[in-house]
XYZ file of C-alpha atoms in Angstrom:
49
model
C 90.239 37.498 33.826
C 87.533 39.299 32.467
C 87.562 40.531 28.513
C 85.343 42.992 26.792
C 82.697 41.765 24.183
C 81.290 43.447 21.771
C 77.319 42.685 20.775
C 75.803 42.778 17.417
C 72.220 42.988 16.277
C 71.308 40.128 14.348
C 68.996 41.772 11.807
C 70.523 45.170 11.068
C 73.879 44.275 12.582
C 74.693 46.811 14.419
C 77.158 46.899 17.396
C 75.059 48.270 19.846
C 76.846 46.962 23.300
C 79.314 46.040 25.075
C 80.059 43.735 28.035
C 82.433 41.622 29.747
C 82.889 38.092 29.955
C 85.237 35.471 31.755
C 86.413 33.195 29.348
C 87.514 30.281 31.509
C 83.851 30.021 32.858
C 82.570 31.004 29.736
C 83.943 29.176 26.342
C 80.836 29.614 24.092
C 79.566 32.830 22.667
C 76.870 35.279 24.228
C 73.175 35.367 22.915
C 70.937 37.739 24.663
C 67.503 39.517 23.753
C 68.094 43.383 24.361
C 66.308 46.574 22.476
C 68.048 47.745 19.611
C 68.035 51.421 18.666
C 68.191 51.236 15.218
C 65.707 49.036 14.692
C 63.398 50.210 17.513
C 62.362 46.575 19.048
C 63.886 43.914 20.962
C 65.838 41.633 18.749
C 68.387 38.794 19.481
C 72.404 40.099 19.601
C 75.027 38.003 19.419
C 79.049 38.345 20.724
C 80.859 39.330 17.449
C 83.861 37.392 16.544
């Protein structure tokens, strides 16, 4: 079954998405270059706890 993450900047740390993910295939955390809003370039966010 799939559960929703939540993704966090990792220099202003804002949550700026959210996803899904299956945990059985899945067991470690999301780390994915996207474009941040806030601080208006592509930074690295990270699945929040």
């Amino acid at each position: 079954m799939r559960e929703k993450i939540i993704l966090v900047c990792s220099e202003c740390l804002s949550r700026n998405y959210t996803t899904t993910k299956n945990k059985q295939t899945q067991k470690e955390r999301i780390e994915t270059q996207k474009f941040c809003p806030r601080c208006n370039k592509h930074t690295l966010h990270k699945e929040s706890k």
